[in-house]
PDB file of C-alpha atoms in Angstrom:
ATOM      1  CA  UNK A1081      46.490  69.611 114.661  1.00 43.00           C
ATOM      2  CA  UNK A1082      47.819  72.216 112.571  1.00 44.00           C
ATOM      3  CA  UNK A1083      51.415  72.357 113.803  1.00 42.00           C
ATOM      4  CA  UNK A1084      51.381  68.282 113.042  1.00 41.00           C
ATOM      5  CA  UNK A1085      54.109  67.843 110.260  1.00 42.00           C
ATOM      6  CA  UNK A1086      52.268  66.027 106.979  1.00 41.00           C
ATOM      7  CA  UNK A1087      52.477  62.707 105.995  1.00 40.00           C
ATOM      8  CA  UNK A1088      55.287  62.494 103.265  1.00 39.00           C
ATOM      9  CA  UNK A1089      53.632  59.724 100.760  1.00 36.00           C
ATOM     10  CA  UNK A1090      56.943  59.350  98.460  1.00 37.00           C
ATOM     11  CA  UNK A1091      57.382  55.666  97.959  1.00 35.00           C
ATOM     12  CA  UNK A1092      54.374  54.867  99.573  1.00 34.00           C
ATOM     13  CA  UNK A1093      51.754  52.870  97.844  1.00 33.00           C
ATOM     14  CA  UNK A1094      48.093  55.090  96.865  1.00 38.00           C
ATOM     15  CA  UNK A1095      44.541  54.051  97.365  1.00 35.00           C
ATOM     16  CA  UNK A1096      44.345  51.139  94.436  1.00 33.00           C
ATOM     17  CA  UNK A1097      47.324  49.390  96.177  1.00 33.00           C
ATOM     18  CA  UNK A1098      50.181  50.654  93.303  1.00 35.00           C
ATOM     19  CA  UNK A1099      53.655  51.340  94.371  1.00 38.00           C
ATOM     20  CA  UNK A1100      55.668  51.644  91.435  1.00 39.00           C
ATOM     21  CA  UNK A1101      56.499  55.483  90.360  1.00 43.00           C
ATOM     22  CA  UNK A1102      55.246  54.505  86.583  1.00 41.00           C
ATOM     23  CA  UNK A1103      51.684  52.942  88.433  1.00 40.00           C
ATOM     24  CA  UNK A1104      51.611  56.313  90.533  1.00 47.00           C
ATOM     25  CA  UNK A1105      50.996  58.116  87.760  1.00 54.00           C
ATOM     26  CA  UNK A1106      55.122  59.603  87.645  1.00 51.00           C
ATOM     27  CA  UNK A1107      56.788  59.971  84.793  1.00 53.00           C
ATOM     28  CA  UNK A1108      60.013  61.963  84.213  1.00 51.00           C
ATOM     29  CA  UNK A1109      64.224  61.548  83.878  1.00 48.00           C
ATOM     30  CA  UNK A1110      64.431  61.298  88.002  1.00 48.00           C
ATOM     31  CA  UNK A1111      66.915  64.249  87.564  1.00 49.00           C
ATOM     32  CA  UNK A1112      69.264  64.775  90.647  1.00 49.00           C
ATOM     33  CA  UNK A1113      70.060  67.655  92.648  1.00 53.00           C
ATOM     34  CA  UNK A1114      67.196  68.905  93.991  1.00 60.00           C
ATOM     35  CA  UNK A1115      66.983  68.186  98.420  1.00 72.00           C
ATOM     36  CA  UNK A1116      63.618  67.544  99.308  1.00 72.00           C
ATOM     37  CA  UNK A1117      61.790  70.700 101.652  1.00 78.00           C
ATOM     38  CA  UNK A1118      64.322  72.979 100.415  1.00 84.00           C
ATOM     39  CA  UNK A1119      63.090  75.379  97.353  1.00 94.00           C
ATOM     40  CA  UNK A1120      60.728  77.690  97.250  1.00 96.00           C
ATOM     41  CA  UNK A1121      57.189  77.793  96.242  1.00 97.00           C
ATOM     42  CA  UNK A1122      54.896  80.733  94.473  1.00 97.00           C
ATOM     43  CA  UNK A1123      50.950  79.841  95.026  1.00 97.00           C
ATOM     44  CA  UNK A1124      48.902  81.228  92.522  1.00 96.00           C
ATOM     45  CA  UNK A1125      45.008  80.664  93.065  1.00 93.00           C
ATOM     46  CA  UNK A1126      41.875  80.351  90.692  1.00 91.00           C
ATOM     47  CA  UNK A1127      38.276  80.678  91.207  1.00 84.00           C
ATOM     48  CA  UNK A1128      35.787  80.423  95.025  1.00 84.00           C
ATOM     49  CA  UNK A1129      36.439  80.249  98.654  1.00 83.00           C
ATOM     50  CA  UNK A1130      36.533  76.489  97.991  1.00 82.00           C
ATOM     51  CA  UNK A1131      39.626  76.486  95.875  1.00 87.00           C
ATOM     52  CA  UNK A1132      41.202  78.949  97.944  1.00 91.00           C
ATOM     53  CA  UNK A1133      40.999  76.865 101.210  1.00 90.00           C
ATOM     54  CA  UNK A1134      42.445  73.741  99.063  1.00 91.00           C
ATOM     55  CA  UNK A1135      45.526  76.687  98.855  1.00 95.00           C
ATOM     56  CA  UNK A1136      45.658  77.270 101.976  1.00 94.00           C
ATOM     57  CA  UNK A1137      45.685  73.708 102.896  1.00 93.00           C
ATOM     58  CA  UNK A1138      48.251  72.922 100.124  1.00 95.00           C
ATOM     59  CA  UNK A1139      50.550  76.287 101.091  1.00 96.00           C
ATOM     60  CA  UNK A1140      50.374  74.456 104.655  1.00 95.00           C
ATOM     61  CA  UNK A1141      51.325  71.276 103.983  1.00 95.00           C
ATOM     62  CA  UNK A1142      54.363  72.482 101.701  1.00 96.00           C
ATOM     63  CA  UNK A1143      55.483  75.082 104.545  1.00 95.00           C
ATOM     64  CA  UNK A1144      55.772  72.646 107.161  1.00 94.00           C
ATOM     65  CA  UNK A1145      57.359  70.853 105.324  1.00 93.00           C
ATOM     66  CA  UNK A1146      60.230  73.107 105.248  1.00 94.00           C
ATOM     67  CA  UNK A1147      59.323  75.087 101.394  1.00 96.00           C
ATOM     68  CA  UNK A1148      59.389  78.364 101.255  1.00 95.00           C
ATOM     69  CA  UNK A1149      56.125  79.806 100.264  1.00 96.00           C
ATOM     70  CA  UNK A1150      57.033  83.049  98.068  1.00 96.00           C
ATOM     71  CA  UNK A1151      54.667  85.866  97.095  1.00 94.00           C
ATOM     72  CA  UNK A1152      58.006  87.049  94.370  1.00 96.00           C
ATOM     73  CA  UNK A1153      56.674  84.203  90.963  1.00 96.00           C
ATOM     74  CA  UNK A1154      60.216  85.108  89.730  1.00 94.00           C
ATOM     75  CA  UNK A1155      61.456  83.763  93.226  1.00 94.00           C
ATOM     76  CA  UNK A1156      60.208  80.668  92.923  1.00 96.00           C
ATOM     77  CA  UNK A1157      62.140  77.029  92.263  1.00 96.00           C
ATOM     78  CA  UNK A1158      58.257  75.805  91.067  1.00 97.00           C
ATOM     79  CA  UNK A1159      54.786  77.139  90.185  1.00 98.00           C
ATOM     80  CA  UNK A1160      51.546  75.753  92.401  1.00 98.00           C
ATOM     81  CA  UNK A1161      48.556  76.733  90.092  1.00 96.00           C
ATOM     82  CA  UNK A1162      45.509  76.228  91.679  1.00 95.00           C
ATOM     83  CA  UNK A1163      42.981  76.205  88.817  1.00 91.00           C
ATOM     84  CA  UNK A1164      39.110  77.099  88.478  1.00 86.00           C
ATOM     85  CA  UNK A1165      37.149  75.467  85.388  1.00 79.00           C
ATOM     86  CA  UNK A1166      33.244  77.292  86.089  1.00 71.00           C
ATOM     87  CA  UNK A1167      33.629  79.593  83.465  1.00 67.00           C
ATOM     88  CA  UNK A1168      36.281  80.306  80.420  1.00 71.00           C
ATOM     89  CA  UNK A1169      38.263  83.284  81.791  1.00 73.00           C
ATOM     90  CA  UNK A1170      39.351  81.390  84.384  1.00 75.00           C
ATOM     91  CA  UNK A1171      40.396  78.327  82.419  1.00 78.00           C
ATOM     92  CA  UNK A1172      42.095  80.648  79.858  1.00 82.00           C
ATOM     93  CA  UNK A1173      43.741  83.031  82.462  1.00 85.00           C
ATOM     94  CA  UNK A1174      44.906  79.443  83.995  1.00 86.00           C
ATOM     95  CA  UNK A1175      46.442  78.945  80.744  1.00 87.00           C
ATOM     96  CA  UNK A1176      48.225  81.613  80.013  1.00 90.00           C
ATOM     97  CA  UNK A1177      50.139  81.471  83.421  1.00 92.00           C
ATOM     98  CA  UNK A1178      50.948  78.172  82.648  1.00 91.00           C
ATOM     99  CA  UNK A1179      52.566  79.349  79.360  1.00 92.00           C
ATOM    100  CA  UNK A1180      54.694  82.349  80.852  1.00 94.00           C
ATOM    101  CA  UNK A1181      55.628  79.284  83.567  1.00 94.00           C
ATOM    102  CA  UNK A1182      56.993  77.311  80.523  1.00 92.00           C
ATOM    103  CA  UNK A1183      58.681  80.125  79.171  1.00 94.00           C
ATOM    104  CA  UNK A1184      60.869  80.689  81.893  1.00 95.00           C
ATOM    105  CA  UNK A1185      61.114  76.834  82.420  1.00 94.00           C
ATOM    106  CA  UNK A1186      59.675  76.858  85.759  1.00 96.00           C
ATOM    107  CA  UNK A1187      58.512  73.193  86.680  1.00 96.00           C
ATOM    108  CA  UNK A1188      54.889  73.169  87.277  1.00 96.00           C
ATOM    109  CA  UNK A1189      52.079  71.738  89.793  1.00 97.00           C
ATOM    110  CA  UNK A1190      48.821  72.111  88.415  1.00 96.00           C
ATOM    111  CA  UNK A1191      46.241  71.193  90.635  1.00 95.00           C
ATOM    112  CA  UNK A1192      42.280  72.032  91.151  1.00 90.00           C
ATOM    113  CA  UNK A1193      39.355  71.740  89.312  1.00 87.00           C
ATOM    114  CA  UNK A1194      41.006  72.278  85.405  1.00 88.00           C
ATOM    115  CA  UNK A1195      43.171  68.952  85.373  1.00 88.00           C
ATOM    116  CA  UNK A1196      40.637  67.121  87.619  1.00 86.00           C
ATOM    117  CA  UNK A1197      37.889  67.519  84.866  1.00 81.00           C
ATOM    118  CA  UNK A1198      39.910  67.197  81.562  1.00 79.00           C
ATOM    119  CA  UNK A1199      43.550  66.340  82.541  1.00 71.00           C
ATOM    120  CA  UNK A1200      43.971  66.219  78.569  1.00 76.00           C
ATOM    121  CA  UNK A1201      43.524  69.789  78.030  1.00 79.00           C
ATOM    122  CA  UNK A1202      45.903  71.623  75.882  1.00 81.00           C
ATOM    123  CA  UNK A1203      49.003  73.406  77.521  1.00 81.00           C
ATOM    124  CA  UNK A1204      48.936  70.723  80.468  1.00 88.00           C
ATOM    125  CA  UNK A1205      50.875  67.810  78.761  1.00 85.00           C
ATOM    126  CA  UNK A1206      54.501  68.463  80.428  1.00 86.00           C
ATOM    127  CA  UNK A1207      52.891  69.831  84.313  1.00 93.00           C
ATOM    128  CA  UNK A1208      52.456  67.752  87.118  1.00 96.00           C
ATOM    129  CA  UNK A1209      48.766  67.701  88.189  1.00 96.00           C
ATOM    130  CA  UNK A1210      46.780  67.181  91.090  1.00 94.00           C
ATOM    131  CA  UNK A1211      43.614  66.549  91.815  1.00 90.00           C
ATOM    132  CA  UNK A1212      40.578  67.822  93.991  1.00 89.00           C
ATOM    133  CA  UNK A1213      40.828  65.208  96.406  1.00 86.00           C
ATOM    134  CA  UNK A1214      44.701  64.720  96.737  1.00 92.00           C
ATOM    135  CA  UNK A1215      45.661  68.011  97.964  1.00 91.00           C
ATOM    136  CA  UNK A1216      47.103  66.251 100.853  1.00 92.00           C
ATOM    137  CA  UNK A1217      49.482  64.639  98.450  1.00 94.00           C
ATOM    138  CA  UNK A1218      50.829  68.183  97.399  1.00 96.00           C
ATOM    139  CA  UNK A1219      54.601  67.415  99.293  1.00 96.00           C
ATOM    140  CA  UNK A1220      54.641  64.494  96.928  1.00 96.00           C
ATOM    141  CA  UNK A1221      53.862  65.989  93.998  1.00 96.00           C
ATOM    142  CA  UNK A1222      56.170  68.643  94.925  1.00 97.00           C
ATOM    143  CA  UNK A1223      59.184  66.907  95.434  1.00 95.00           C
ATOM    144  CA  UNK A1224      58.620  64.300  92.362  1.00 95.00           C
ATOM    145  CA  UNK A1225      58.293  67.697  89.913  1.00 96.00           C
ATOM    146  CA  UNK A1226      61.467  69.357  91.219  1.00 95.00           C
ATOM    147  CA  UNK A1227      63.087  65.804  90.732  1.00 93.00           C
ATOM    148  CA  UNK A1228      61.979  66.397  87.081  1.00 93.00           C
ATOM    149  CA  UNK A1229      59.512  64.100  86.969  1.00 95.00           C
ATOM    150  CA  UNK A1230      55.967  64.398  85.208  1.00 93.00           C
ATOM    151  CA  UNK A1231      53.032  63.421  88.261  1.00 92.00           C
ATOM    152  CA  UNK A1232      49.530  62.509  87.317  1.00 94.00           C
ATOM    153  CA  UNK A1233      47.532  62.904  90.914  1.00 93.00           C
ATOM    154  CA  UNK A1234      43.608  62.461  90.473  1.00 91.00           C
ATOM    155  CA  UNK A1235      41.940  59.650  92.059  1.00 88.00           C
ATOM    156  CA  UNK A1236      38.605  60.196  93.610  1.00 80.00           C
ATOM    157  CA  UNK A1237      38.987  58.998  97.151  1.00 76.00           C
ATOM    158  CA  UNK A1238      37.613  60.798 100.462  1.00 74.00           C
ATOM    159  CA  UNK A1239      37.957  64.468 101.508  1.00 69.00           C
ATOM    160  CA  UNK A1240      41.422  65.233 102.660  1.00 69.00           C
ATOM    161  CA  UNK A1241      40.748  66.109 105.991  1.00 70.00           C
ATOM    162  CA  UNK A1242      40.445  69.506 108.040  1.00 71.00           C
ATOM    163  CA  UNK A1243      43.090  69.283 110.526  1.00 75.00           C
ATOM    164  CA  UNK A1244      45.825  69.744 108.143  1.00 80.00           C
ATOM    165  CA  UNK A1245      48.429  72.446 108.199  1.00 80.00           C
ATOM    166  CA  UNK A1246      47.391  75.629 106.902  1.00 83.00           C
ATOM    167  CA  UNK A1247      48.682  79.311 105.667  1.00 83.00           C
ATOM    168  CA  UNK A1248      45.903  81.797 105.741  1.00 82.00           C
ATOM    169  CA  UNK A1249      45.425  84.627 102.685  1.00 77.00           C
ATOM    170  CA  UNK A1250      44.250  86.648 104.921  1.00 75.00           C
ATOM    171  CA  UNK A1251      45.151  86.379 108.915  1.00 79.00           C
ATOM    172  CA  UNK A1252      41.316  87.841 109.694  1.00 73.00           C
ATOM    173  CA  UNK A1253      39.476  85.492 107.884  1.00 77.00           C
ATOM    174  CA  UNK A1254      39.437  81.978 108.734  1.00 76.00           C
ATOM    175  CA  UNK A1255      37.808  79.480 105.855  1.00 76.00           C
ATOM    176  CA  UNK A1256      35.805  76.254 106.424  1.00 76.00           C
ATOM    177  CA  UNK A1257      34.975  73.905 104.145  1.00 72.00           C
ATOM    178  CA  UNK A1258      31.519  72.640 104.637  1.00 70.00           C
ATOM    179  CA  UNK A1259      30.963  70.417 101.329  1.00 67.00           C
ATOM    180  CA  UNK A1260      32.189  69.942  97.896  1.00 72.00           C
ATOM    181  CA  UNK A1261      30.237  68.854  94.783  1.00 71.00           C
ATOM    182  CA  UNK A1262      27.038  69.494  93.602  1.00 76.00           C
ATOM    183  CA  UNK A1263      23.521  68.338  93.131  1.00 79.00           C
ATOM    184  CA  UNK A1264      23.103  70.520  89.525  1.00 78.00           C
ATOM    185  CA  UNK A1265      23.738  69.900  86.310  1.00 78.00           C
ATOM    186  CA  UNK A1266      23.979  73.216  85.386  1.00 79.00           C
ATOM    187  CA  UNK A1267      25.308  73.196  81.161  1.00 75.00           C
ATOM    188  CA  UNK A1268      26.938  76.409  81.266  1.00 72.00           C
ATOM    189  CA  UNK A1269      29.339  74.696  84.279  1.00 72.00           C
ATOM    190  CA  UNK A1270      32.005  71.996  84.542  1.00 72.00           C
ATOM    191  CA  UNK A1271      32.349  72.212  88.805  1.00 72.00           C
ATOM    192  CA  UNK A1272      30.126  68.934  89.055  1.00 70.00           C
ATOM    193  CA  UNK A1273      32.410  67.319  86.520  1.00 69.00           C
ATOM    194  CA  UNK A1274      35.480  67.834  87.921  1.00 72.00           C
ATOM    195  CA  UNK A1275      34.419  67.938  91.862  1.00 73.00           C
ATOM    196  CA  UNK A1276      32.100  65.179  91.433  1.00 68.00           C
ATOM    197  CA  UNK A1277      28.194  64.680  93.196  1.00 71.00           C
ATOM    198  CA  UNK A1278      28.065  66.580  96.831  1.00 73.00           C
ATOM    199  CA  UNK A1279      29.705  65.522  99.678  1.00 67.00           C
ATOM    200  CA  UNK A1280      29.953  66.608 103.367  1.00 70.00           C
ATOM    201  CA  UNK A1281      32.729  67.343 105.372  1.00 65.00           C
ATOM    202  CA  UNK A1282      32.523  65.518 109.274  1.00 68.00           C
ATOM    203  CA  UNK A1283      30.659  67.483 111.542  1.00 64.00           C
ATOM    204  CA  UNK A1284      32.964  66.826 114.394  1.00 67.00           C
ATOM    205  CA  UNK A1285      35.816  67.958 111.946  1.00 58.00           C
ATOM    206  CA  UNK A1286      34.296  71.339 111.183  1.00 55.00           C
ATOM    207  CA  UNK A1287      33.892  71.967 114.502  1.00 56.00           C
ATOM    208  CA  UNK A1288      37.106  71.501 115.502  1.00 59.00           C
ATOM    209  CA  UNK A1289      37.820  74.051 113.136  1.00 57.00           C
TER     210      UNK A1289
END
């Protein structure tokens, strides 16, 4: 249910059987000091009702957790960008928060559809990033960035499921995921790319909801 604390995946091996920080995809100085579930997070959200449910889900997981979810970006021990790549604005908008993050040296989390479609874009090289389908793995790649180290998140693997721990945007509106992909191959859009052919969530599951 949704007052269920989330798994914590740290040390833990992934879906292709790797345990090893370096065969996680973590790389970084390990740097000390920072006590896990204890800083504060600002959530800043790209792009459709889609990507704003993976926030919700992701602002969920963190605040159970014991972060601090902070509307203040100056607040904030780390950045969660939550990234749209349908059309440029987005992707450039995406970009230029990540800049003003690396100007005031706040460590990163970029997650969503930009890194999951081309991880090597330009401005991304020193943020953590997490992919579509590891959103449930946001604690980890929480905690491994404010340890200072570099997280590359973004196996394909099953939906994350829908009874995880969630912070609504808005309190009136309650958001279900019902699918994720697509069956186009629209040229003018990257979303198929980077969120891969469609897929259905479990009936049951969205019912629950």
């Amino acid at each position: 249910g949704r007052g269920r604390q989330p798994q914590h995946f740290k040390g833990s091996s992934d879906s292709a059987g790797l345990g090893k920080a370096e065969d996680r995809g973590i790389d970084g100085s390990g740097a000390p000091g920072v006590i896990p579930g204890t800083a504060s997070v600002w959530v800043k959200t790209f792009g459709c009702s889609h990507n704003q449910s993976d926030s919700e889900y992701m602002a969920g997981q963190l605040e159970a957790y014991g972060y601090r979810i902070v509307s203040n970006s100056n607040d904030a021990d780390l950045w969660l960008v939550n990234t749209c790549t349908v059309k440029n604005p987005s992707e450039t908008a995406m970009v230029n928060i990540v800049n003003k993050g690396r100007e005031l040296e706040k460590p990163m989390v970029v997650a969503g559809c930009v890194p999951q479609g081309e991880k090597n874009i330009k401005g991304l090289e020193k943020a953590s990033l997490l992919g579509v389908a590891q959103i449930d793995r946001v604690v980890e790649a929480v905690e491994e960035t404010l340890q200072g180290n570099t997280v590359r998140l973004l196996e394909k693997k099953e939906l994350p499921r829908l009874d995880l721990p969630k912070v609504r945007r808005n309190k009136h509106i309650e958001i279900i995921p019902l699918s994720t992909g697509c069956l186009g191959n629209c040229t003018y859009c990257k979303t198929k790319h980077a969120r891969g052919e469609l897929g259905s969530y479990d009936p049951e599951a969205r019912l629950a909801e």
